[in-house]
Amino acid sequence: MTMMTPPPLDQEEEEMLVPHSDIVEGPQPMEVVAQVEQASSVENGPVEDPPSMKFTWTIENFTRLNIKRHYSDVFVVGGFKWRILMFPKGNNVDYLSMYLDVADSSTLPYGWNRFAQFSLAVVNQVHSGYSIRKDTQHQFNARESDWGFTSFMPLCDLYDPSRGYLVNDNVVVEAEVAVRKVLDYWSYDSKKETGYVGLKNQGATCYMNSLLQTLYHIPFFRKAVYHMPTTENDVPTGSIPLALQSLFYKLQYNDTSVATKELTKSFGWDTYDSFMQHDVQELNRVLCEKLEDKMKGTVVEGTIQQLFEGHHMNYIECINVDYKSTRKESYYDLQLDVKGCRDVYASFDKYVEVERLEGDNKYHAEEHSLQDAKKGVLFIDFPPVLQLQLKRFEYDFMRDAMVKINDRYEFPLQLDLDRENGKYLSPEADRSVRNLYTLHSVLVHSGGVHGGHYYAFIRPTLSDQWYKFDDERVTKEDMKRALEEQYGGEEELPQTNPGFNNTPFKFTKYSNAYMLVYIRESDKDKIICDVDEKDIAEHLRIRLKKEQEEKEDKKRYKAEAHLYTIIKVARDEDLAEQIGRDIYFDLVDHVKVRSFRIQKQKLFIAFKEEVAKEFGIPVQFQRFWIWAKRQNHTYRPNRPLLAQEESQTVGQLREVSNKMYNAELKLFLEVEFGLDLRPIPPPDKSKEDILLFFKLYDSEKEELRYVGRLYVKSSSKLMEILGKLNKMAGFNPDEEIELYEEIKFDPCVMCEHLDKMASFRLSQIEDGDIICFQKSPALKSEGECRYPDVPSFLEYVHNRQVIVRFRSLDRPKEDDFCLELSKLHSYDEVVGRVARKIGLDDPSKIRLTPHNCYSQQPKPQAIKYQGVDHLSDMLVHYNQISDILYYEVLDIPLPELQGLKNLKVAFHHAMKDEVVIHNIRLPKQSTVGDVINELKAKVELSHPDAELRLLEVFYHKIYKIFPPNEKIENINDQYWTLRAEEIPDEEKNLGPQDRLIHVYHFTKESAQNQTQVQNFGEPFFLVIHEAESLADVKVRIQRKLQVPDEEFAKWKFAFLSLGRPEYLQDSDIVFNRFQRRDVYGAWEQYLGLEHSDNAPKRAYSLNQNRHNYEKPVKIYN
């Protein structure tokens, strides 16, 4: 499971499964495997029933929970401890988020894992049949110790007492968990078990993998791809034909799964595209169109049309006059309705269904003017390969969102499109062609509208054996798994206690067929043809065989690695090249030095001969030093190799020199040169002699460089080498210089000034130490240099952030300016630099927001005033370091703002049909009365003495009237709308027999064979009197809402309790239906106004997700 920035979770009830990490902040699954299937038949043997258990969790005082995460008690299944993790206000979405969590994950031993199938449910306490239950399976481990549903159910449904999930402020949650043995996924060999290999997933490319496997297993298509002209000079990443040829060749001849990166790069996709899940239908069309274009002018021109193109006729035929209009159109695939259709035949019936054009919808038949007519579609011909796209996703106008249709939908193994005397065919269709098709592949989508997983069931030779292609894994499957289990719909689990009259446990299957591929029986010998090496261009065979050989060489290299030692040799030249450019601390980056791969049994002297050939340094002039890691984490040459060590084998030397038994041996090659610059024998070294390395710092240029090494006597004084150092640096012999020892740099820099009058022994200088020197800064004013000495420069280098890009929070995609800052800069220093840059006098008015490296967006929470210590804390995001910060300029200082509560209040004018949003900013200890007083100064009232009230509105219902003395600190306007309005005079003077009731607008919608009430529009209060009939109430409502007579006559009125409408007649006394006087808790009973929602969608809709729309599939090359 690859975790990345997740797709946005919007208005869909069935959605993908994710670990609980906050989806805005942390790595998001770009692709989520949400399968509800058993293990494949390859793995299945007789197994015992897994241990299972049902756990019920009753959460009391649910609406009063003021915590982000809420855990259930621990329960044990299969000897493992589990618990439910819930986000009562949603995991950064407007949905209840719920997961199954391994309760003791933090104390389990390294490498633990466990596999469980489970369901989570929120029980409907009024109608158990309306309980919401979702199921999945997951292999839990240390990285993913919880798993479940980020968008389990809409918060508006959960918090609406009329829906039955929240009763007496209690919510009941159930978990059914079955623990199974962990399957050995990694040792499975697809090629060995099935003869086929899979495709690697780049992050969220399972949708592409399932399509590519389907196309590959149409041999006629594969052969055409092989015959597309490519040359040996083409590069796969820049040529779609070559990349596809390469991919198909590897699928045909590789023993392991195949990567798709070359292909996606040939599409012009970057990494972000590979982590963005797209629609497989859309990719199919775009890819076929691109290949059709690339095949033009070649020997395979027209292959796409030949395989996939069919034609249908759109017609309109007048009933009363002799007039008919027809239009022929081609198609590569057919979109079939799933909703309302039980199978493929029902969808075809619907496809050719005749529509009557009459009444207001008459057809204008040119000279015959408006006429009654019949409109429809008939098929002229079907293609040899019939691709049926099942419309599992559709737009729900009531929800204003895309939804997935998980209804049961059957498809046959053999599809007869000549049925019932060719009812689908047009009169000009060629009836001699037998349109009998056999099923070749079933593409499956598992998950919800905003994400999920794709895989394919294919029978490559149209035999009875099916195979499941699930990314890298290919398994044998039976026909039941490939067909019946992909119909969708509901499934009923066996009862755990058969003797009891328990309600059957049913769950919706979120894995179902999404695309079907049929091959015509009369064409199958041509389509399922032989494809061998002779169909592949010679240059392609040579190229791919060479790639395979290189791959085998790498594999062999890896397999033989234990027989070799890698010796990395650093020289003075490496130090001079790297210090001051690539590195500043220590002496060398061993990754960038020359490596030798030497057999372990070779004598070290043989290695020295190879070095002599490589560097031109005779063996007798080479002296090697072993590097050692010191306790302070620095890495320095420690000692020269001894003569007896050089007589050993390379393998023996490595084991002696490296206690960690790494494969690498790191050495420093010491070479001395004479006056003629030719190598000379290294000097004799006694215990008194110390080898030191020297770096020179230039404070004016802010440059540090390596200048050489020297042997010194430990008893000598530092001042004795000053002349040599001046000569190294190119200074005058009497130049005053300062010396510093570079001691360490992790976790902090330690660089100490050296006393030139002290001895090396007294200064604790030893072999491999580094001395940095510079001209004495006392000769110039310190103010002229930012970093006047070596310690200040090294401190700067250690902590600097080369560049921080600042972006305005209003324009989060554009860099405004860049600043060079130290990672140790404090909060005040950072905002001070930003304020100076933008010309702001008061830095406290700057508010900074960190960057989310995964979503490439600002994080939702800004940095509090002095809330972090250093710049480095602002830039870190999980294990990544960002170089972006967002800023905004506030109208008041941030410390003052943080002491205030900001509320967004929608004011509804009493006399005008308008709503104005006001931002009210008050101290956190203020009350609702203070908010109302603040509002009065901002809004236009109907009269000076008007009184205001503040309401809590959630999904078009009024849930609360705030008392004036309530503190505003705990009021949440993130999920709920705060509405302010004038209190009508009639409500102030309620008589003893009057009632104040809730009035809501609603429509009825059908979902999964159930009719549900959907509220919309603005709710309001209404005073009703004891003997008042509905007819009287309607007059007042029409006057209040100013609805025209014609429109108002269509409205229906109902009394609703717990979401069930009871329709009222004009003579009914409305008062008798409402028993509660307490308007504060009476939202579960209301007067409903049923009518269509004709109001335009508001531009300021609450909590709109930033990432509402999926990017379209594009192939750029």
CSV table of N, CA and C in Angstrom, one decimal, residues 772-849:
chain,number,residue,atom,x,y,z
A,772,CYS,N,41.5,24.4,10.7
A,772,CYS,CA,41.1,25.5,9.8
A,772,CYS,C,41.9,26.7,10.2
A,773,PHE,N,42.3,27.5,9.2
A,773,PHE,CA,43.0,28.7,9.5
A,773,PHE,C,42.5,29.9,8.6
A,774,GLN,N,42.8,31.1,9.0
A,774,GLN,CA,42.4,32.3,8.3
A,774,GLN,C,43.3,33.4,8.7
A,775,LYS,N,43.2,34.5,7.9
A,775,LYS,CA,43.9,35.7,8.3
A,775,LYS,C,43.3,36.2,9.6
A,776,SER,N,44.1,36.8,10.4
A,776,SER,CA,43.5,37.3,11.7
A,776,SER,C,42.5,38.4,11.5
A,777,PRO,N,41.2,38.2,12.0
A,777,PRO,CA,40.1,39.2,11.8
A,777,PRO,C,40.4,40.5,12.5
A,778,ALA,N,41.4,40.5,13.4
A,778,ALA,CA,41.6,41.8,14.1
A,778,ALA,C,42.2,42.8,13.2
A,779,LEU,N,42.7,42.5,12.1
A,779,LEU,CA,43.3,43.5,11.1
A,779,LEU,C,42.2,44.3,10.4
A,780,LYS,N,40.9,43.9,10.5
A,780,LYS,CA,39.9,44.6,9.8
A,780,LYS,C,38.6,44.7,10.8
A,781,SER,N,37.8,45.6,10.5
A,781,SER,CA,36.6,45.8,11.3
A,781,SER,C,35.7,44.6,11.1
A,782,GLU,N,35.2,44.1,12.2
A,782,GLU,CA,34.3,42.9,12.2
A,782,GLU,C,33.0,43.2,11.5
A,783,GLY,N,32.6,44.4,11.5
A,783,GLY,CA,31.3,44.8,10.9
A,783,GLY,C,31.3,44.6,9.4
A,784,GLU,N,32.5,44.5,8.7
A,784,GLU,CA,32.6,44.4,7.3
A,784,GLU,C,32.2,43.0,6.8
A,785,CYS,N,32.3,41.9,7.7
A,785,CYS,CA,32.1,40.5,7.3
A,785,CYS,C,30.9,40.0,8.1
A,786,ARG,N,30.0,39.3,7.4
A,786,ARG,CA,28.9,38.6,8.1
A,786,ARG,C,29.4,37.5,9.0
A,787,TYR,N,30.4,36.8,8.6
A,787,TYR,CA,31.0,35.7,9.4
A,787,TYR,C,32.5,35.9,9.5
A,788,PRO,N,32.9,36.6,10.5
A,788,PRO,CA,34.3,37.1,10.5
A,788,PRO,C,35.3,35.9,10.8
A,789,ASP,N,34.9,34.8,11.4
A,789,ASP,CA,35.8,33.8,11.7
A,789,ASP,C,35.3,32.4,11.4
A,790,VAL,N,36.1,31.4,11.5
A,790,VAL,CA,35.8,30.1,11.0
A,790,VAL,C,34.6,29.5,11.8
A,791,PRO,N,34.5,29.6,13.2
A,791,PRO,CA,33.4,29.1,13.9
A,791,PRO,C,32.1,29.7,13.5
A,792,SER,N,32.0,31.0,13.3
A,792,SER,CA,30.7,31.6,12.9
A,792,SER,C,30.3,31.2,11.5
A,793,PHE,N,31.3,31.0,10.6
A,793,PHE,CA,31.0,30.6,9.2
A,793,PHE,C,30.5,29.1,9.2
A,794,LEU,N,31.2,28.2,10.0
A,794,LEU,CA,30.7,26.9,10.0
A,794,LEU,C,29.4,26.7,10.7
A,795,GLU,N,29.1,27.6,11.7
A,795,GLU,CA,27.8,27.6,12.4
A,795,GLU,C,26.7,28.0,11.3
A,796,TYR,N,27.0,29.0,10.5
A,796,TYR,CA,26.1,29.5,9.5
A,796,TYR,C,25.9,28.3,8.5
A,797,VAL,N,26.9,27.7,8.0
A,797,VAL,CA,26.8,26.6,7.0
A,797,VAL,C,25.9,25.5,7.6
A,798,HIS,N,26.2,25.2,8.8
A,798,HIS,CA,25.5,24.0,9.4
A,798,HIS,C,24.0,24.3,9.5
A,799,ASN,N,23.6,25.5,9.8
A,799,ASN,CA,22.2,25.9,10.1
A,799,ASN,C,21.5,26.6,8.9
A,800,ARG,N,22.2,26.9,7.9
A,800,ARG,CA,21.5,27.7,6.9
A,800,ARG,C,20.5,26.9,6.1
A,801,GLN,N,19.4,27.6,5.7
A,801,GLN,CA,18.5,27.1,4.7
A,801,GLN,C,18.7,27.9,3.5
A,802,VAL,N,19.3,27.3,2.5
A,802,VAL,CA,19.8,28.1,1.4
A,802,VAL,C,18.8,29.1,0.9
A,803,ILE,N,17.5,28.7,0.8
A,803,ILE,CA,16.5,29.6,0.3
A,803,ILE,C,15.2,29.1,0.9
A,804,VAL,N,14.4,30.1,1.3
A,804,VAL,CA,13.0,29.8,1.7
A,804,VAL,C,12.1,30.7,0.8
A,805,ARG,N,11.2,30.0,0.2
A,805,ARG,CA,10.3,30.6,-0.7
A,805,ARG,C,9.0,31.0,0.0
A,806,PHE,N,8.7,32.3,0.0
A,806,PHE,CA,7.5,32.8,0.7
A,806,PHE,C,6.4,33.1,-0.4
A,807,ARG,N,5.2,32.6,0.0
A,807,ARG,CA,4.0,32.8,-0.9
A,807,ARG,C,2.9,33.4,-0.1
A,808,SER,N,2.2,34.3,-0.7
A,808,SER,CA,1.0,34.8,-0.1
A,808,SER,C,0.0,33.7,0.0
A,809,LEU,N,-0.7,33.7,1.2
A,809,LEU,CA,-1.7,32.7,1.4
A,809,LEU,C,-2.9,32.8,0.4
A,810,ASP,N,-3.1,34.0,-0.1
A,810,ASP,CA,-4.1,34.2,-1.1
A,810,ASP,C,-3.7,33.6,-2.5
A,811,ARG,N,-2.4,33.5,-2.7
A,811,ARG,CA,-1.9,33.0,-4.0
A,811,ARG,C,-0.9,31.8,-3.7
A,812,PRO,N,-1.4,30.7,-3.3
A,812,PRO,CA,-0.6,29.6,-2.8
A,812,PRO,C,0.3,28.9,-3.8
A,813,LYS,N,0.1,29.2,-5.1
A,813,LYS,CA,0.9,28.6,-6.1
A,813,LYS,C,2.0,29.4,-6.6
A,814,GLU,N,2.1,30.7,-6.2
A,814,GLU,CA,3.1,31.6,-6.7
A,814,GLU,C,4.1,32.0,-5.7
A,815,ASP,N,5.4,32.0,-6.0
A,815,ASP,CA,6.4,32.5,-5.1
A,815,ASP,C,6.4,34.0,-5.2
A,816,ASP,N,6.3,34.6,-4.0
A,816,ASP,CA,6.3,36.1,-3.9
A,816,ASP,C,7.8,36.6,-3.8
A,817,PHE,N,8.5,36.0,-2.9
A,817,PHE,CA,9.9,36.4,-2.8
A,817,PHE,C,10.7,35.3,-2.0
A,818,CYS,N,12.0,35.4,-2.0
A,818,CYS,CA,12.8,34.4,-1.4
A,818,CYS,C,13.7,35.1,-0.4
A,819,LEU,N,14.0,34.4,0.7
A,819,LEU,CA,14.9,34.9,1.8
A,819,LEU,C,15.9,33.8,2.1
A,820,GLU,N,17.2,34.2,2.3
A,820,GLU,CA,18.1,33.2,2.8
A,820,GLU,C,18.2,33.4,4.4
A,821,LEU,N,17.8,32.3,5.0
A,821,LEU,CA,17.6,32.3,6.5
A,821,LEU,C,18.4,31.1,7.1
A,822,SER,N,18.7,31.3,8.4
A,822,SER,CA,19.3,30.2,9.1
A,822,SER,C,18.2,29.4,9.7
A,823,LYS,N,18.5,28.1,9.8
A,823,LYS,CA,17.5,27.2,10.4
A,823,LYS,C,17.3,27.5,11.9
A,824,LEU,N,18.3,28.1,12.5
A,824,LEU,CA,18.2,28.5,13.9
A,824,LEU,C,17.5,29.8,14.2
A,825,HIS,N,17.1,30.5,13.1
A,825,HIS,CA,16.4,31.8,13.3
A,825,HIS,C,15.1,31.5,14.1
A,826,SER,N,14.9,32.4,15.1
A,826,SER,CA,13.7,32.3,15.9
A,826,SER,C,12.5,32.7,15.2
A,827,TYR,N,11.3,32.4,15.8
A,827,TYR,CA,10.1,32.9,15.2
A,827,TYR,C,10.1,34.4,14.9
A,828,ASP,N,10.5,35.2,15.9
A,828,ASP,CA,10.6,36.6,15.8
A,828,ASP,C,11.5,37.1,14.7
A,829,GLU,N,12.6,36.4,14.5
A,829,GLU,CA,13.6,36.8,13.5
A,829,GLU,C,13.0,36.5,12.1
A,830,VAL,N,12.3,35.4,11.9
A,830,VAL,CA,11.7,35.1,10.6
A,830,VAL,C,10.6,36.1,10.2
A,831,VAL,N,9.7,36.3,11.2
A,831,VAL,CA,8.6,37.3,10.8
A,831,VAL,C,9.2,38.7,10.6
A,832,GLY,N,10.3,39.0,11.4
A,832,GLY,CA,10.9,40.3,11.2
A,832,GLY,C,11.5,40.5,9.8
A,833,ARG,N,12.2,39.4,9.3
A,833,ARG,CA,12.7,39.5,8.0
A,833,ARG,C,11.6,39.6,6.9
A,834,VAL,N,10.5,38.9,7.1
A,834,VAL,CA,9.4,38.9,6.2
A,834,VAL,C,8.8,40.4,6.2
A,835,ALA,N,8.6,40.9,7.4
A,835,ALA,CA,8.1,42.2,7.5
A,835,ALA,C,8.9,43.3,6.8
A,836,ARG,N,10.3,43.2,7.0
A,836,ARG,CA,11.2,44.1,6.3
A,836,ARG,C,11.1,44.0,4.8
A,837,LYS,N,11.0,42.7,4.4
A,837,LYS,CA,10.9,42.5,2.9
A,837,LYS,C,9.7,43.1,2.3
A,838,ILE,N,8.6,43.0,2.9
A,838,ILE,CA,7.3,43.6,2.3
A,838,ILE,C,7.0,45.0,2.8
A,839,GLY,N,7.9,45.6,3.6
A,839,GLY,CA,7.7,47.0,4.0
A,839,GLY,C,6.7,47.2,5.1
A,840,LEU,N,6.6,46.2,6.0
A,840,LEU,CA,5.6,46.3,7.1
A,840,LEU,C,6.2,46.7,8.4
A,841,ASP,N,5.7,47.7,9.0
A,841,ASP,CA,6.3,48.2,10.3
A,841,ASP,C,6.2,47.3,11.4
A,842,ASP,N,5.0,46.6,11.5
A,842,ASP,CA,4.7,45.7,12.7
A,842,ASP,C,4.8,44.3,12.3
A,843,PRO,N,5.9,43.6,12.7
A,843,PRO,CA,6.1,42.1,12.3
A,843,PRO,C,5.0,41.3,13.0
A,844,SER,N,4.4,41.7,14.1
A,844,SER,CA,3.4,40.9,14.8
A,844,SER,C,2.2,40.7,14.0
A,845,LYS,N,2.0,41.5,12.9
A,845,LYS,CA,0.8,41.4,12.1
A,845,LYS,C,1.0,40.3,11.0
A,846,ILE,N,2.2,39.7,11.0
A,846,ILE,CA,2.5,38.6,10.0
A,846,ILE,C,2.1,37.3,10.6
A,847,ARG,N,1.3,36.5,9.9
A,847,ARG,CA,0.9,35.2,10.3
A,847,ARG,C,1.5,34.2,9.2
A,848,LEU,N,2.2,33.2,9.7
A,848,LEU,CA,2.8,32.2,8.8
A,848,LEU,C,2.1,30.9,8.8
A,849,THR,N,2.0,30.2,7.7
A,849,THR,CA,1.4,28.9,7.6
A,849,THR,C,2.4,28.0,6.9
